[in-house]
mmCIF file of C-alpha atoms in Angstrom:
data_model
loop_
_atom_site.group_PDB
_atom_site.id
_atom_site.type_symbol
_atom_site.label_atom_id
_atom_site.label_comp_id
_atom_site.label_asym_id
_atom_site.label_seq_id
_atom_site.Cartn_x
_atom_site.Cartn_y
_atom_site.Cartn_z
ATOM 1 C CA UNK A 52 23.013 -14.259 24.960
ATOM 2 C CA UNK A 53 21.004 -11.048 24.672
ATOM 3 C CA UNK A 54 18.899 -9.912 27.592
ATOM 4 C CA UNK A 55 16.269 -8.578 25.168
ATOM 5 C CA UNK A 56 15.252 -10.128 21.860
ATOM 6 C CA UNK A 57 14.860 -7.565 19.072
ATOM 7 C CA UNK A 58 11.464 -6.993 17.542
ATOM 8 C CA UNK A 59 12.797 -5.042 14.594
ATOM 9 C CA UNK A 60 16.474 -4.628 13.746
ATOM 10 C CA UNK A 61 18.135 -2.203 11.331
ATOM 11 C CA UNK A 62 20.982 -3.762 9.326
ATOM 12 C CA UNK A 63 24.234 -1.893 8.919
ATOM 13 C CA UNK A 64 24.675 -0.246 5.518
ATOM 14 C CA UNK A 65 27.841 -2.279 4.953
ATOM 15 C CA UNK A 66 25.888 -5.494 5.477
ATOM 16 C CA UNK A 67 23.305 -4.443 2.897
ATOM 17 C CA UNK A 68 26.091 -3.742 0.404
ATOM 18 C CA UNK A 69 27.675 -7.149 1.009
ATOM 19 C CA UNK A 70 24.311 -8.872 0.605
ATOM 20 C CA UNK A 71 23.695 -7.164 -2.746
ATOM 21 C CA UNK A 72 27.236 -7.890 -3.932
ATOM 22 C CA UNK A 73 26.747 -11.543 -3.078
ATOM 23 C CA UNK A 74 23.387 -12.049 -4.747
ATOM 24 C CA UNK A 75 23.231 -9.575 -7.650
ATOM 25 C CA UNK A 76 25.514 -9.111 -10.624
ATOM 26 C CA UNK A 77 25.805 -5.342 -10.394
ATOM 27 C CA UNK A 78 28.919 -3.487 -11.483
ATOM 28 C CA UNK A 79 31.102 -2.814 -8.465
ATOM 29 C CA UNK A 80 31.702 -1.130 -6.199
ATOM 30 C CA UNK A 81 28.158 -0.838 -4.834
ATOM 31 C CA UNK A 82 27.223 2.203 -2.750
ATOM 32 C CA UNK A 83 24.187 2.019 -0.414
ATOM 33 C CA UNK A 84 22.218 4.595 1.559
ATOM 34 C CA UNK A 85 19.204 4.104 3.855
ATOM 35 C CA UNK A 86 16.195 5.976 2.453
ATOM 36 C CA UNK A 87 13.459 5.006 4.859
ATOM 37 C CA UNK A 88 12.939 2.895 7.961
ATOM 38 C CA UNK A 89 9.367 2.078 8.839
ATOM 39 C CA UNK A 90 6.693 0.001 7.124
ATOM 40 C CA UNK A 91 9.603 -1.439 5.143
ATOM 41 C CA UNK A 92 13.294 -0.545 5.008
ATOM 42 C CA UNK A 93 14.360 0.901 1.662
ATOM 43 C CA UNK A 94 17.878 1.633 0.455
ATOM 44 C CA UNK A 95 19.223 3.565 -2.505
ATOM 45 C CA UNK A 96 21.782 1.425 -4.333
ATOM 46 C CA UNK A 97 24.197 2.887 -6.904
ATOM 47 C CA UNK A 98 26.497 0.528 -8.738
ATOM 48 C CA UNK A 99 29.926 1.238 -10.135
ATOM 49 C CA UNK A 100 28.556 2.356 -13.499
ATOM 50 C CA UNK A 101 26.171 4.857 -11.902
ATOM 51 C CA UNK A 102 23.010 2.767 -12.387
ATOM 52 C CA UNK A 103 20.518 3.373 -9.567
ATOM 53 C CA UNK A 104 18.327 0.851 -7.792
ATOM 54 C CA UNK A 105 16.164 0.592 -4.696
ATOM 55 C CA UNK A 106 16.542 -2.370 -2.356
ATOM 56 C CA UNK A 107 13.543 -3.093 -0.133
ATOM 57 C CA UNK A 108 13.828 -5.214 2.978
ATOM 58 C CA UNK A 109 10.322 -6.180 4.001
ATOM 59 C CA UNK A 110 9.060 -5.615 7.497
ATOM 60 C CA UNK A 111 7.761 -8.549 9.531
ATOM 61 C CA UNK A 112 4.120 -7.493 9.734
ATOM 62 C CA UNK A 113 1.338 -8.758 11.960
ATOM 63 C CA UNK A 114 -0.525 -10.164 8.953
ATOM 64 C CA UNK A 115 2.397 -12.498 8.239
ATOM 65 C CA UNK A 116 5.374 -12.602 5.875
ATOM 66 C CA UNK A 117 5.540 -10.456 2.761
ATOM 67 C CA UNK A 118 4.057 -12.169 -0.302
ATOM 68 C CA UNK A 119 6.999 -11.236 -2.513
ATOM 69 C CA UNK A 120 6.464 -14.267 -4.740
ATOM 70 C CA UNK A 121 3.075 -13.017 -5.936
ATOM 71 C CA UNK A 122 4.158 -9.389 -5.868
ATOM 72 C CA UNK A 123 7.213 -9.822 -8.092
ATOM 73 C CA UNK A 124 5.349 -12.168 -10.437
ATOM 74 C CA UNK A 125 2.601 -9.565 -10.845
ATOM 75 C CA UNK A 126 5.014 -6.679 -11.438
ATOM 76 C CA UNK A 127 6.931 -8.734 -13.992
ATOM 77 C CA UNK A 128 3.640 -9.522 -15.741
ATOM 78 C CA UNK A 129 2.797 -5.809 -15.835
ATOM 79 C CA UNK A 130 6.269 -4.897 -17.117
ATOM 80 C CA UNK A 131 5.969 -7.415 -19.940
ATOM 81 C CA UNK A 132 2.530 -6.013 -20.788
ATOM 82 C CA UNK A 133 3.961 -2.501 -21.161
ATOM 83 C CA UNK A 134 2.497 -1.038 -17.969
ATOM 84 C CA UNK A 135 4.852 1.615 -16.499
ATOM 85 C CA UNK A 136 6.141 0.024 -13.280
ATOM 86 C CA UNK A 137 9.408 -0.339 -11.375
ATOM 87 C CA UNK A 138 10.671 -3.754 -12.436
ATOM 88 C CA UNK A 139 12.334 -6.154 -9.975
ATOM 89 C CA UNK A 140 15.894 -7.181 -10.789
ATOM 90 C CA UNK A 141 16.841 -10.868 -11.011
ATOM 91 C CA UNK A 142 19.517 -12.276 -8.749
ATOM 92 C CA UNK A 143 22.554 -14.118 -10.065
ATOM 93 C CA UNK A 144 20.382 -17.259 -9.900
ATOM 94 C CA UNK A 145 17.462 -15.651 -11.764
ATOM 95 C CA UNK A 146 15.169 -15.215 -8.730
ATOM 96 C CA UNK A 147 13.259 -11.983 -8.175
ATOM 97 C CA UNK A 148 13.354 -12.059 -4.386
ATOM 98 C CA UNK A 149 15.506 -13.345 -1.551
ATOM 99 C CA UNK A 150 15.111 -14.233 2.091
ATOM 100 C CA UNK A 151 17.593 -12.684 4.500
ATOM 101 C CA UNK A 152 18.234 -13.863 8.049
ATOM 102 C CA UNK A 153 17.993 -11.101 10.689
ATOM 103 C CA UNK A 154 18.052 -11.188 14.515
ATOM 104 C CA UNK A 155 14.246 -11.180 14.628
ATOM 105 C CA UNK A 156 13.882 -13.841 11.945
ATOM 106 C CA UNK A 157 13.737 -14.065 8.145
ATOM 107 C CA UNK A 158 12.886 -10.976 6.097
ATOM 108 C CA UNK A 159 12.338 -10.776 2.336
ATOM 109 C CA UNK A 160 14.466 -8.599 0.065
ATOM 110 C CA UNK A 161 13.785 -7.321 -3.466
ATOM 111 C CA UNK A 162 15.967 -5.105 -5.663
ATOM 112 C CA UNK A 163 14.105 -2.767 -8.039
ATOM 113 C CA UNK A 164 15.283 -0.439 -10.748
ATOM 114 C CA UNK A 165 14.914 3.117 -9.482
ATOM 115 C CA UNK A 166 12.075 5.000 -11.159
ATOM 116 C CA UNK A 167 13.235 8.207 -12.791
ATOM 117 C CA UNK A 168 10.996 11.253 -12.834
ATOM 118 C CA UNK A 169 9.513 13.680 -10.374
ATOM 119 C CA UNK A 170 7.272 13.149 -7.373
ATOM 120 C CA UNK A 171 3.583 13.753 -8.142
ATOM 121 C CA UNK A 172 2.001 16.999 -6.998
ATOM 122 C CA UNK A 173 -0.983 16.293 -4.737
ATOM 123 C CA UNK A 174 -2.914 19.268 -6.161
ATOM 124 C CA UNK A 175 -2.046 18.762 -9.842
ATOM 125 C CA UNK A 176 -4.957 17.428 -11.895
ATOM 126 C CA UNK A 177 -2.609 16.215 -14.620
ATOM 127 C CA UNK A 178 -0.710 14.070 -12.141
ATOM 128 C CA UNK A 179 -3.968 12.720 -10.727
ATOM 129 C CA UNK A 180 -5.142 11.851 -14.219
ATOM 130 C CA UNK A 181 -1.816 10.106 -14.925
ATOM 131 C CA UNK A 182 -2.272 7.975 -11.785
ATOM 132 C CA UNK A 183 -5.760 7.021 -12.932
ATOM 133 C CA UNK A 184 -4.540 6.023 -16.384
ATOM 134 C CA UNK A 185 -1.758 3.797 -15.037
ATOM 135 C CA UNK A 186 -4.108 2.112 -12.557
ATOM 136 C CA UNK A 187 -6.493 1.380 -15.443
ATOM 137 C CA UNK A 188 -3.643 -0.030 -17.548
ATOM 138 C CA UNK A 189 -2.674 -2.147 -14.570
ATOM 139 C CA UNK A 190 -6.220 -3.474 -14.139
ATOM 140 C CA UNK A 191 -6.418 -4.272 -17.850
ATOM 141 C CA UNK A 192 -3.189 -6.285 -17.664
ATOM 142 C CA UNK A 193 -4.306 -7.913 -14.399
ATOM 143 C CA UNK A 194 -7.116 -9.675 -16.243
ATOM 144 C CA UNK A 195 -4.558 -12.074 -17.731
ATOM 145 C CA UNK A 196 -2.676 -12.627 -14.458
ATOM 146 C CA UNK A 197 -3.413 -15.606 -12.239
ATOM 147 C CA UNK A 198 -3.613 -14.693 -8.544
ATOM 148 C CA UNK A 199 -3.747 -18.341 -7.550
ATOM 149 C CA UNK A 200 -1.508 -18.940 -4.577
ATOM 150 C CA UNK A 201 -1.520 -15.322 -3.370
ATOM 151 C CA UNK A 202 -1.009 -15.183 0.395
ATOM 152 C CA UNK A 203 -3.475 -12.339 0.992
ATOM 153 C CA UNK A 204 -6.884 -11.419 -0.347
ATOM 154 C CA UNK A 205 -7.999 -7.802 -0.093
ATOM 155 C CA UNK A 206 -11.418 -8.710 1.264
ATOM 156 C CA UNK A 207 -13.269 -7.336 4.273
ATOM 157 C CA UNK A 208 -11.514 -9.738 6.625
ATOM 158 C CA UNK A 209 -8.116 -8.396 5.556
ATOM 159 C CA UNK A 210 -9.065 -4.739 5.120
ATOM 160 C CA UNK A 211 -11.594 -4.147 7.901
ATOM 161 C CA UNK A 212 -12.211 -6.946 10.408
ATOM 162 C CA UNK A 213 -8.567 -7.767 11.133
ATOM 163 C CA UNK A 214 -7.609 -4.064 11.482
ATOM 164 C CA UNK A 215 -10.505 -3.553 13.910
ATOM 165 C CA UNK A 216 -9.227 -6.427 16.024
ATOM 166 C CA UNK A 217 -5.728 -4.926 15.968
ATOM 167 C CA UNK A 218 -7.066 -1.565 17.130
ATOM 168 C CA UNK A 219 -8.930 -3.217 19.986
ATOM 169 C CA UNK A 220 -6.112 -5.542 21.034
ATOM 170 C CA UNK A 221 -3.422 -2.832 20.921
ATOM 171 C CA UNK A 222 -5.301 -0.779 23.575
ATOM 172 C CA UNK A 223 -4.257 2.472 21.872
ATOM 173 C CA UNK A 224 -7.901 3.593 22.114
ATOM 174 C CA UNK A 225 -8.438 3.905 25.851
ATOM 175 C CA UNK A 226 -11.873 5.533 25.733
ATOM 176 C CA UNK A 227 -14.419 2.688 25.686
ATOM 177 C CA UNK A 228 -17.097 4.887 24.093
ATOM 178 C CA UNK A 229 -14.807 5.816 21.188
ATOM 179 C CA UNK A 230 -13.841 2.191 20.692
ATOM 180 C CA UNK A 231 -17.496 1.168 20.560
ATOM 181 C CA UNK A 232 -18.165 3.978 18.097
ATOM 182 C CA UNK A 233 -15.353 2.814 15.828
ATOM 183 C CA UNK A 234 -16.601 -0.758 15.979
ATOM 184 C CA UNK A 235 -20.146 0.380 15.156
ATOM 185 C CA UNK A 236 -18.963 2.340 12.119
ATOM 186 C CA UNK A 237 -16.981 -0.673 10.942
ATOM 187 C CA UNK A 238 -19.949 -2.998 11.366
ATOM 188 C CA UNK A 239 -22.299 -0.683 9.449
ATOM 189 C CA UNK A 240 -19.740 -0.253 6.673
ATOM 190 C CA UNK A 241 -19.205 -4.002 6.338
ATOM 191 C CA UNK A 242 -22.950 -4.591 6.151
ATOM 192 C CA UNK A 243 -23.368 -1.895 3.483
ATOM 193 C CA UNK A 244 -20.602 -3.401 1.340
ATOM 194 C CA UNK A 245 -21.782 -6.974 1.796
ATOM 195 C CA UNK A 246 -25.168 -6.143 0.268
ATOM 196 C CA UNK A 247 -23.584 -4.501 -2.785
ATOM 197 C CA UNK A 248 -24.103 -6.721 -5.800
ATOM 198 C CA UNK A 249 -21.686 -7.584 -8.583
ATOM 199 C CA UNK A 250 -18.641 -5.764 -7.241
ATOM 200 C CA UNK A 251 -15.655 -6.381 -9.510
ATOM 201 C CA UNK A 252 -12.690 -8.435 -8.327
ATOM 202 C CA UNK A 253 -9.191 -7.792 -9.726
ATOM 203 C CA UNK A 254 -5.546 -8.035 -8.719
ATOM 204 C CA UNK A 255 -5.024 -4.733 -6.896
ATOM 205 C CA UNK A 256 -2.101 -2.411 -6.328
ATOM 206 C CA UNK A 257 -3.502 -1.899 -2.839
ATOM 207 C CA UNK A 258 -1.809 1.440 -2.113
ATOM 208 C CA UNK A 259 -2.510 3.767 -5.056
ATOM 209 C CA UNK A 260 -2.752 6.974 -3.051
ATOM 210 C CA UNK A 261 -0.932 9.072 -5.627
ATOM 211 C CA UNK A 262 2.622 9.052 -4.288
ATOM 212 C CA UNK A 263 3.661 5.466 -4.992
ATOM 213 C CA UNK A 264 4.572 6.714 -8.456
ATOM 214 C CA UNK A 265 6.898 9.020 -10.306
ATOM 215 C CA UNK A 266 5.852 11.165 -13.258
ATOM 216 C CA UNK A 267 8.243 10.484 -16.123
ATOM 217 C CA UNK A 268 9.168 12.750 -19.044
ATOM 218 C CA UNK A 269 6.251 11.377 -21.065
ATOM 219 C CA UNK A 270 3.805 12.392 -18.323
ATOM 220 C CA UNK A 271 3.130 8.808 -17.292
ATOM 221 C CA UNK A 272 2.746 7.745 -13.678
ATOM 222 C CA UNK A 273 5.246 4.918 -13.123
ATOM 223 C CA UNK A 274 4.037 2.746 -10.233
ATOM 224 C CA UNK A 275 6.035 1.107 -7.455
ATOM 225 C CA UNK A 276 5.407 -0.210 -3.916
ATOM 226 C CA UNK A 277 3.093 -3.143 -4.668
ATOM 227 C CA UNK A 278 3.612 -4.951 -1.363
ATOM 228 C CA UNK A 279 0.079 -4.181 -0.110
ATOM 229 C CA UNK A 280 -1.450 -5.643 -3.274
ATOM 230 C CA UNK A 281 -3.273 -8.846 -4.011
ATOM 231 C CA UNK A 282 -6.581 -10.075 -5.392
ATOM 232 C CA UNK A 283 -9.365 -7.891 -4.077
ATOM 233 C CA UNK A 284 -12.139 -5.393 -4.672
ATOM 234 C CA UNK A 285 -11.563 -3.102 -7.645
ATOM 235 C CA UNK A 286 -13.602 -0.510 -5.736
ATOM 236 C CA UNK A 287 -11.034 -0.593 -2.929
ATOM 237 C CA UNK A 288 -8.167 -0.018 -5.348
ATOM 238 C CA UNK A 289 -9.970 3.078 -6.636
ATOM 239 C CA UNK A 290 -10.922 4.276 -3.167
ATOM 240 C CA UNK A 291 -7.352 4.627 -1.904
ATOM 241 C CA UNK A 292 -6.805 7.656 -4.135
ATOM 242 C CA UNK A 293 -10.018 9.321 -2.948
ATOM 243 C CA UNK A 294 -9.163 8.544 0.678
ATOM 244 C CA UNK A 295 -5.804 10.284 0.239
ATOM 245 C CA UNK A 296 -7.592 13.441 -0.924
ATOM 246 C CA UNK A 297 -10.101 13.686 1.927
ATOM 247 C CA UNK A 298 -8.453 12.174 5.028
ATOM 248 C CA UNK A 299 -6.499 14.034 7.699
ATOM 249 C CA UNK A 300 -8.126 17.384 6.896
ATOM 250 C CA UNK A 301 -7.371 17.396 3.162
ATOM 251 C CA UNK A 302 -9.883 18.969 0.757
ATOM 252 C CA UNK A 303 -8.650 17.885 -2.659
ATOM 253 C CA UNK A 304 -11.741 16.160 -4.070
ATOM 254 C CA UNK A 305 -11.289 17.740 -7.555
ATOM 255 C CA UNK A 306 -8.234 15.502 -7.897
ATOM 256 C CA UNK A 307 -10.550 12.488 -7.502
ATOM 257 C CA UNK A 308 -12.503 13.656 -10.537
ATOM 258 C CA UNK A 309 -9.287 13.984 -12.544
ATOM 259 C CA UNK A 310 -8.122 10.557 -11.380
ATOM 260 C CA UNK A 311 -11.404 8.939 -12.421
ATOM 261 C CA UNK A 312 -11.332 10.760 -15.764
ATOM 262 C CA UNK A 313 -7.849 9.362 -16.376
ATOM 263 C CA UNK A 314 -8.979 5.869 -15.458
ATOM 264 C CA UNK A 315 -11.982 6.106 -17.768
ATOM 265 C CA UNK A 316 -9.697 7.193 -20.615
ATOM 266 C CA UNK A 317 -8.503 3.571 -20.581
ATOM 267 C CA UNK A 318 -11.362 1.456 -19.272
ATOM 268 C CA UNK A 319 -14.897 1.941 -17.941
ATOM 269 C CA UNK A 320 -15.946 1.747 -14.299
ATOM 270 C CA UNK A 321 -19.151 -0.086 -13.480
ATOM 271 C CA UNK A 322 -21.608 2.130 -11.539
ATOM 272 C CA UNK A 323 -21.665 -0.243 -8.577
ATOM 273 C CA UNK A 324 -17.855 -0.166 -8.330
ATOM 274 C CA UNK A 325 -17.776 3.630 -8.425
ATOM 275 C CA UNK A 326 -20.409 3.942 -5.702
ATOM 276 C CA UNK A 327 -18.698 1.312 -3.563
ATOM 277 C CA UNK A 328 -15.348 3.121 -3.893
ATOM 278 C CA UNK A 329 -16.820 6.034 -1.992
ATOM 279 C CA UNK A 330 -17.929 3.666 0.755
ATOM 280 C CA UNK A 331 -14.514 1.967 0.789
ATOM 281 C CA UNK A 332 -12.887 5.216 1.982
ATOM 282 C CA UNK A 333 -13.931 4.155 5.483
ATOM 283 C CA UNK A 334 -12.459 0.695 4.938
ATOM 284 C CA UNK A 335 -9.139 2.184 3.842
ATOM 285 C CA UNK A 336 -8.966 4.362 6.938
ATOM 286 C CA UNK A 337 -9.565 1.355 9.181
ATOM 287 C CA UNK A 338 -6.879 -0.578 7.316
ATOM 288 C CA UNK A 339 -4.345 2.174 7.985
ATOM 289 C CA UNK A 340 -5.353 2.468 11.641
ATOM 290 C CA UNK A 341 -4.935 -1.282 12.016
ATOM 291 C CA UNK A 342 -1.476 -1.198 10.440
ATOM 292 C CA UNK A 343 -0.358 1.458 12.919
ATOM 293 C CA UNK A 344 -2.081 -0.153 15.887
ATOM 294 C CA UNK A 345 -0.247 -3.411 15.161
ATOM 295 C CA UNK A 346 3.029 -1.511 15.640
ATOM 296 C CA UNK A 347 2.188 0.045 18.993
ATOM 297 C CA UNK A 348 4.769 -2.137 20.769
ATOM 298 C CA UNK A 349 7.389 -1.177 18.204
ATOM 299 C CA UNK A 350 6.797 2.543 17.637
ATOM 300 C CA UNK A 351 5.220 3.363 20.989
ATOM 301 C CA UNK A 352 1.666 4.315 21.896
ATOM 302 C CA UNK A 353 2.363 8.033 21.455
ATOM 303 C CA UNK A 354 3.267 7.501 17.795
ATOM 304 C CA UNK A 355 -0.053 5.790 17.078
ATOM 305 C CA UNK A 356 -2.217 7.852 19.428
ATOM 306 C CA UNK A 357 -3.830 9.662 16.480
ATOM 307 C CA UNK A 358 -6.037 6.597 15.986
ATOM 308 C CA UNK A 359 -8.235 7.607 18.931
ATOM 309 C CA UNK A 360 -9.088 10.876 17.172
ATOM 310 C CA UNK A 361 -10.341 9.353 13.919
ATOM 311 C CA UNK A 362 -13.947 8.631 14.849
ATOM 312 C CA UNK A 363 -14.962 12.192 13.960
ATOM 313 C CA UNK A 364 -13.652 11.901 10.386
ATOM 314 C CA UNK A 365 -15.311 8.520 9.890
ATOM 315 C CA UNK A 366 -18.626 9.652 11.365
ATOM 316 C CA UNK A 367 -18.691 12.760 9.190
ATOM 317 C CA UNK A 368 -17.901 10.802 6.035
ATOM 318 C CA UNK A 369 -20.579 8.267 6.887
ATOM 319 C CA UNK A 370 -23.190 10.857 7.883
ATOM 320 C CA UNK A 371 -22.736 12.847 4.690
ATOM 321 C CA UNK A 372 -23.752 9.721 2.765
ATOM 322 C CA UNK A 373 -21.198 10.763 0.216
ATOM 323 C CA UNK A 374 -23.426 13.727 -0.705
ATOM 324 C CA UNK A 375 -23.230 15.123 -4.241
ATOM 325 C CA UNK A 376 -22.351 18.531 -2.901
ATOM 326 C CA UNK A 377 -18.963 17.209 -1.790
ATOM 327 C CA UNK A 378 -17.994 16.513 -5.373
#
């Protein structure tokens, strides 16, 4: 009997290898290496013939279990439609995901083909344009995908209200005035979005910030990391790229123009969706703060203390009213 129950365990590499050997028909022997431990655990997997894969073991998040059923169904739909994505590999039984038992409870595992190519350059307009084109191809294909049964909807409850509650309940923001300021910004943003008419709804990637892709030899952005996706606002899916270019002191707004140009090469953007995307930058920042705040008891308050310093960025973005001079 353990004195302390684990909140988040890290499996031994050997155990990951045995799990993959058991469930997947890869050529042996299988070699594994931990790539990243954090929002999810990811492992590089190389089989006996040299083929490379990435195994992702989902984190147990505060929102609930990973919706790998919808995620893998959507990616498979995109793959079949010719959208450049990292395809999930079937198990020996033909399933695209598994549930693994860990000390803290069940966690979901998916094996993907590794995406070849280089990492995008944050300041390269060609790479930004490639990301925009692939997102547009994805949205086109999403129109024939049924999101029925998806566990999560990327609505304001999921993206803004729940994260605000996580920030408050985590107590990482100790200054009551700052907390009230954050809550006021969130309330004003929600009200502004709620009065927007005819915003488009689509199955979203949910995390298209520019680096969940590799640029292949053809110059395409090949997407991966769909676990934050689901049916939601198209404007939010666009906004994540803009947010990545302006948050945390970045000044890369010309890349937003290139991204939008790439998107419009494939499909149009309704004016109301484009305008709302600029507003959704605030929503995205709250979503990220909520994700980190929900891990305060796992990563420690020092690791998420940056949240208390974000009111200035949000206030400035809001006060500028997304002025034309910024772009």
